[in-house]
């Protein structure tokens, strides 16, 4: 149990570092996003948020009454997502980061095993759906994030002591 808790704490710590580095990068650099791309991404985020709401048990009426707030939140998510994506692509390009075909094959093999499908069949399905490029792109962005975390100066601080809740 102790090892499991330590592993979880380590993973959470690593995720916190990644989020802090990405947030700092996005806050430091500002630029305009292409309007059409922003509209498309905002719609995609809104659709995703509606689906999440439905899965959480929200009715169509609830979603309709919260439509304006939902769309505003979707636009914020879209801006952050696109901005981070553009920045990570530029970092990957500047640092000459690349994803080898063997790495993509290894990832697809792992995905096929998780899906309990033969690798060749799974690969053909990904090719047919045009998903191999997305997998490669996601791996490249992940490498850019790893590069940032590796080269970032991160200062760890103690979490503030929780004050007992008053009854």
PDB file of C-alpha atoms in Angstrom:
ATOM      1  CA  UNK A   1       0.000   0.000   0.000  1.00  0.00           C
ATOM      2  CA  UNK A   2       2.841   2.352   0.871  1.00  0.00           C
ATOM      3  CA  UNK A   3       4.524   1.777  -2.509  1.00  0.00           C
ATOM      4  CA  UNK A   4       1.222   2.363  -4.285  1.00  0.00           C
ATOM      5  CA  UNK A   5       0.636   5.618  -2.387  1.00  0.00           C
ATOM      6  CA  UNK A   6       4.179   6.795  -3.117  1.00  0.00           C
ATOM      7  CA  UNK A   7       3.737   5.964  -6.807  1.00  0.00           C
ATOM      8  CA  UNK A   8       0.444   7.882  -6.931  1.00  0.00           C
ATOM      9  CA  UNK A   9       1.993  10.865  -5.153  1.00  0.00           C
ATOM     10  CA  UNK A  10       4.906  10.817  -7.602  1.00  0.00           C
ATOM     11  CA  UNK A  11       2.556  10.708 -10.581  1.00  0.00           C
ATOM     12  CA  UNK A  12       0.456  13.529  -9.158  1.00  0.00           C
ATOM     13  CA  UNK A  13       3.598  15.565  -8.506  1.00  0.00           C
ATOM     14  CA  UNK A  14       4.750  15.018 -12.091  1.00  0.00           C
ATOM     15  CA  UNK A  15       1.339  16.036 -13.470  1.00  0.00           C
ATOM     16  CA  UNK A  16       1.427  19.171 -11.320  1.00  0.00           C
ATOM     17  CA  UNK A  17       4.854  20.071 -12.737  1.00  0.00           C
ATOM     18  CA  UNK A  18       3.658  19.531 -16.299  1.00  0.00           C
ATOM     19  CA  UNK A  19       0.546  21.652 -15.770  1.00  0.00           C
ATOM     20  CA  UNK A  20       2.568  24.415 -14.085  1.00  0.00           C
ATOM     21  CA  UNK A  21       5.108  24.525 -16.916  1.00  0.00           C
ATOM     22  CA  UNK A  22       2.414  24.585 -19.615  1.00  0.00           C
ATOM     23  CA  UNK A  23       0.397  27.228 -17.747  1.00  0.00           C
ATOM     24  CA  UNK A  24       3.490  29.409 -17.330  1.00  0.00           C
ATOM     25  CA  UNK A  25       4.337  29.069 -21.011  1.00  0.00           C
ATOM     26  CA  UNK A  26       0.780  29.909 -22.101  1.00  0.00           C
ATOM     27  CA  UNK A  27       0.628  32.888 -19.710  1.00  0.00           C
ATOM     28  CA  UNK A  28       3.979  34.236 -20.889  1.00  0.00           C
ATOM     29  CA  UNK A  29       3.381  34.120 -24.634  1.00  0.00           C
ATOM     30  CA  UNK A  30       0.337  35.729 -26.214  1.00  0.00           C
ATOM     31  CA  UNK A  31      -0.754  35.658 -29.844  1.00  0.00           C
ATOM     32  CA  UNK A  32      -3.916  35.736 -31.913  1.00  0.00           C
ATOM     33  CA  UNK A  33      -5.427  32.469 -33.024  1.00  0.00           C
ATOM     34  CA  UNK A  34      -6.943  31.930 -36.486  1.00  0.00           C
ATOM     35  CA  UNK A  35     -10.657  32.737 -36.131  1.00  0.00           C
ATOM     36  CA  UNK A  36     -11.979  29.766 -38.136  1.00  0.00           C
ATOM     37  CA  UNK A  37      -9.808  27.336 -36.206  1.00  0.00           C
ATOM     38  CA  UNK A  38     -10.973  28.865 -32.919  1.00  0.00           C
ATOM     39  CA  UNK A  39     -14.633  28.560 -33.949  1.00  0.00           C
ATOM     40  CA  UNK A  40     -14.172  24.925 -34.931  1.00  0.00           C
ATOM     41  CA  UNK A  41     -12.309  24.043 -31.735  1.00  0.00           C
ATOM     42  CA  UNK A  42     -14.872  25.908 -29.607  1.00  0.00           C
ATOM     43  CA  UNK A  43     -17.691  23.903 -31.217  1.00  0.00           C
ATOM     44  CA  UNK A  44     -15.774  20.682 -30.609  1.00  0.00           C
ATOM     45  CA  UNK A  45     -15.195  21.610 -26.963  1.00  0.00           C
ATOM     46  CA  UNK A  46     -18.873  22.581 -26.537  1.00  0.00           C
ATOM     47  CA  UNK A  47     -19.985  19.256 -28.025  1.00  0.00           C
ATOM     48  CA  UNK A  48     -17.621  17.441 -25.690  1.00  0.00           C
ATOM     49  CA  UNK A  49     -18.884  19.366 -22.667  1.00  0.00           C
ATOM     50  CA  UNK A  50     -22.511  18.602 -23.596  1.00  0.00           C
ATOM     51  CA  UNK A  51     -21.656  14.919 -23.909  1.00  0.00           C
ATOM     52  CA  UNK A  52     -19.891  15.001 -20.514  1.00  0.00           C
ATOM     53  CA  UNK A  53     -22.945  16.691 -19.000  1.00  0.00           C
ATOM     54  CA  UNK A  54     -25.282  14.082 -20.458  1.00  0.00           C
ATOM     55  CA  UNK A  55     -23.096  11.274 -19.142  1.00  0.00           C
ATOM     56  CA  UNK A  56     -23.181  12.938 -15.719  1.00  0.00           C
ATOM     57  CA  UNK A  57     -26.978  12.847 -15.828  1.00  0.00           C
ATOM     58  CA  UNK A  58     -27.858  16.367 -16.962  1.00  0.00           C
ATOM     59  CA  UNK A  59     -31.130  16.657 -18.854  1.00  0.00           C
ATOM     60  CA  UNK A  60     -31.450  18.416 -22.203  1.00  0.00           C
ATOM     61  CA  UNK A  61     -33.363  21.202 -20.424  1.00  0.00           C
ATOM     62  CA  UNK A  62     -30.501  21.684 -17.936  1.00  0.00           C
ATOM     63  CA  UNK A  63     -28.027  21.866 -20.786  1.00  0.00           C
ATOM     64  CA  UNK A  64     -30.224  24.335 -22.689  1.00  0.00           C
ATOM     65  CA  UNK A  65     -30.506  26.670 -19.683  1.00  0.00           C
ATOM     66  CA  UNK A  66     -26.730  26.601 -19.213  1.00  0.00           C
ATOM     67  CA  UNK A  67     -25.950  26.916 -22.923  1.00  0.00           C
ATOM     68  CA  UNK A  68     -24.460  30.423 -22.731  1.00  0.00           C
ATOM     69  CA  UNK A  69     -22.125  29.583 -19.846  1.00  0.00           C
ATOM     70  CA  UNK A  70     -21.258  26.274 -21.432  1.00  0.00           C
ATOM     71  CA  UNK A  71     -20.281  27.935 -24.696  1.00  0.00           C
ATOM     72  CA  UNK A  72     -18.200  30.571 -22.852  1.00  0.00           C
ATOM     73  CA  UNK A  73     -16.357  27.823 -20.971  1.00  0.00           C
ATOM     74  CA  UNK A  74     -15.886  25.911 -24.242  1.00  0.00           C
ATOM     75  CA  UNK A  75     -14.318  28.994 -25.830  1.00  0.00           C
ATOM     76  CA  UNK A  76     -11.844  29.338 -22.938  1.00  0.00           C
ATOM     77  CA  UNK A  77     -10.948  25.651 -23.209  1.00  0.00           C
ATOM     78  CA  UNK A  78     -10.568  25.973 -26.985  1.00  0.00           C
ATOM     79  CA  UNK A  79      -8.268  29.003 -26.720  1.00  0.00           C
ATOM     80  CA  UNK A  80      -6.086  27.309 -24.123  1.00  0.00           C
ATOM     81  CA  UNK A  81      -5.959  24.063 -26.074  1.00  0.00           C
ATOM     82  CA  UNK A  82      -5.078  25.684 -29.402  1.00  0.00           C
ATOM     83  CA  UNK A  83      -2.539  28.051 -27.877  1.00  0.00           C
ATOM     84  CA  UNK A  84      -0.794  25.242 -26.016  1.00  0.00           C
ATOM     85  CA  UNK A  85      -0.863  23.065 -29.115  1.00  0.00           C
ATOM     86  CA  UNK A  86       0.698  25.781 -31.298  1.00  0.00           C
ATOM     87  CA  UNK A  87       3.373  26.540 -28.704  1.00  0.00           C
ATOM     88  CA  UNK A  88       4.321  22.888 -28.265  1.00  0.00           C
ATOM     89  CA  UNK A  89       4.525  22.412 -32.044  1.00  0.00           C
ATOM     90  CA  UNK A  90       6.872  25.385 -32.312  1.00  0.00           C
ATOM     91  CA  UNK A  91       9.033  24.094 -29.461  1.00  0.00           C
ATOM     92  CA  UNK A  92       9.218  20.670 -31.127  1.00  0.00           C
ATOM     93  CA  UNK A  93      10.248  22.334 -34.385  1.00  0.00           C
ATOM     94  CA  UNK A  94      12.818  24.640 -32.750  1.00  0.00           C
ATOM     95  CA  UNK A  95      14.359  21.811 -30.737  1.00  0.00           C
ATOM     96  CA  UNK A  96      14.230  19.422 -33.701  1.00  0.00           C
ATOM     97  CA  UNK A  97      12.225  16.869 -31.752  1.00  0.00           C
ATOM     98  CA  UNK A  98      10.948  13.954 -33.810  1.00  0.00           C
ATOM     99  CA  UNK A  99       8.957  10.759 -33.439  1.00  0.00           C
ATOM    100  CA  UNK A 100      10.418   7.715 -35.122  1.00  0.00           C
ATOM    101  CA  UNK A 101       8.201   5.275 -37.003  1.00  0.00           C
ATOM    102  CA  UNK A 102       9.349   2.525 -34.649  1.00  0.00           C
ATOM    103  CA  UNK A 103       8.016   4.578 -31.700  1.00  0.00           C
ATOM    104  CA  UNK A 104       4.645   4.956 -33.420  1.00  0.00           C
ATOM    105  CA  UNK A 105       4.558   1.218 -34.138  1.00  0.00           C
ATOM    106  CA  UNK A 106       5.358   0.483 -30.507  1.00  0.00           C
ATOM    107  CA  UNK A 107       2.539   2.793 -29.357  1.00  0.00           C
ATOM    108  CA  UNK A 108       0.062   1.245 -31.809  1.00  0.00           C
ATOM    109  CA  UNK A 109       1.084  -2.238 -30.668  1.00  0.00           C
ATOM    110  CA  UNK A 110       0.405  -1.258 -27.063  1.00  0.00           C
ATOM    111  CA  UNK A 111      -2.958   0.272 -28.040  1.00  0.00           C
ATOM    112  CA  UNK A 112      -3.910  -2.885 -29.974  1.00  0.00           C
ATOM    113  CA  UNK A 113      -3.095  -5.057 -26.970  1.00  0.00           C
ATOM    114  CA  UNK A 114      -5.212  -2.824 -24.723  1.00  0.00           C
ATOM    115  CA  UNK A 115      -8.061  -3.075 -27.235  1.00  0.00           C
ATOM    116  CA  UNK A 116      -7.498  -6.844 -27.402  1.00  0.00           C
ATOM    117  CA  UNK A 117      -7.178  -6.763 -31.197  1.00  0.00           C
ATOM    118  CA  UNK A 118      -4.546  -8.096 -33.580  1.00  0.00           C
ATOM    119  CA  UNK A 119      -1.926  -5.430 -34.294  1.00  0.00           C
ATOM    120  CA  UNK A 120      -2.262  -5.611 -38.097  1.00  0.00           C
ATOM    121  CA  UNK A 121      -6.041  -5.270 -37.968  1.00  0.00           C
ATOM    122  CA  UNK A 122      -5.799  -2.398 -35.475  1.00  0.00           C
ATOM    123  CA  UNK A 123      -3.160  -0.650 -37.615  1.00  0.00           C
ATOM    124  CA  UNK A 124      -5.304  -0.959 -40.755  1.00  0.00           C
ATOM    125  CA  UNK A 125      -8.276   0.516 -38.902  1.00  0.00           C
ATOM    126  CA  UNK A 126      -6.174   3.457 -37.697  1.00  0.00           C
ATOM    127  CA  UNK A 127      -4.870   4.037 -41.233  1.00  0.00           C
ATOM    128  CA  UNK A 128      -8.369   3.825 -42.685  1.00  0.00           C
ATOM    129  CA  UNK A 129      -9.632   6.417 -40.183  1.00  0.00           C
ATOM    130  CA  UNK A 130      -6.600   8.674 -40.642  1.00  0.00           C
ATOM    131  CA  UNK A 131      -5.611   8.346 -36.983  1.00  0.00           C
ATOM    132  CA  UNK A 132      -1.923   7.447 -37.375  1.00  0.00           C
ATOM    133  CA  UNK A 133      -1.024  11.090 -37.982  1.00  0.00           C
ATOM    134  CA  UNK A 134      -2.847  12.088 -34.802  1.00  0.00           C
ATOM    135  CA  UNK A 135      -0.973   9.460 -32.805  1.00  0.00           C
ATOM    136  CA  UNK A 136       2.351  10.694 -34.173  1.00  0.00           C
ATOM    137  CA  UNK A 137       1.370  14.315 -33.470  1.00  0.00           C
ATOM    138  CA  UNK A 138       0.314  13.521 -29.895  1.00  0.00           C
ATOM    139  CA  UNK A 139       3.594  11.715 -29.313  1.00  0.00           C
ATOM    140  CA  UNK A 140       5.510  14.724 -30.654  1.00  0.00           C
ATOM    141  CA  UNK A 141       3.624  17.123 -28.387  1.00  0.00           C
ATOM    142  CA  UNK A 142       4.305  14.805 -25.469  1.00  0.00           C
ATOM    143  CA  UNK A 143       8.022  14.943 -26.297  1.00  0.00           C
ATOM    144  CA  UNK A 144       7.826  18.745 -26.325  1.00  0.00           C
ATOM    145  CA  UNK A 145       6.173  18.705 -22.890  1.00  0.00           C
ATOM    146  CA  UNK A 146       8.871  16.347 -21.588  1.00  0.00           C
ATOM    147  CA  UNK A 147      11.513  18.690 -23.011  1.00  0.00           C
ATOM    148  CA  UNK A 148       9.941  21.676 -21.243  1.00  0.00           C
ATOM    149  CA  UNK A 149       9.669  19.903 -17.904  1.00  0.00           C
ATOM    150  CA  UNK A 150      13.229  18.649 -18.187  1.00  0.00           C
ATOM    151  CA  UNK A 151      14.570  22.164 -18.845  1.00  0.00           C
ATOM    152  CA  UNK A 152      12.261  24.081 -16.525  1.00  0.00           C
ATOM    153  CA  UNK A 153      13.243  25.437 -13.174  1.00  0.00           C
ATOM    154  CA  UNK A 154      10.597  24.097 -10.856  1.00  0.00           C
ATOM    155  CA  UNK A 155      10.424  25.160  -7.226  1.00  0.00           C
ATOM    156  CA  UNK A 156       8.509  22.774  -5.036  1.00  0.00           C
ATOM    157  CA  UNK A 157       6.694  24.253  -2.072  1.00  0.00           C
ATOM    158  CA  UNK A 158       4.981  22.622   0.856  1.00  0.00           C
ATOM    159  CA  UNK A 159       1.225  22.468   0.602  1.00  0.00           C
ATOM    160  CA  UNK A 160      -0.426  24.814   3.073  1.00  0.00           C
ATOM    161  CA  UNK A 161      -1.698  23.078   6.186  1.00  0.00           C
ATOM    162  CA  UNK A 162      -5.415  22.490   6.010  1.00  0.00           C
ATOM    163  CA  UNK A 163      -7.404  24.259   8.647  1.00  0.00           C
ATOM    164  CA  UNK A 164     -10.091  22.182  10.288  1.00  0.00           C
ATOM    165  CA  UNK A 165     -13.567  22.929   9.030  1.00  0.00           C
ATOM    166  CA  UNK A 166     -15.776  24.758  11.478  1.00  0.00           C
ATOM    167  CA  UNK A 167     -19.053  23.071  12.378  1.00  0.00           C
TER     168      UNK A 167
END
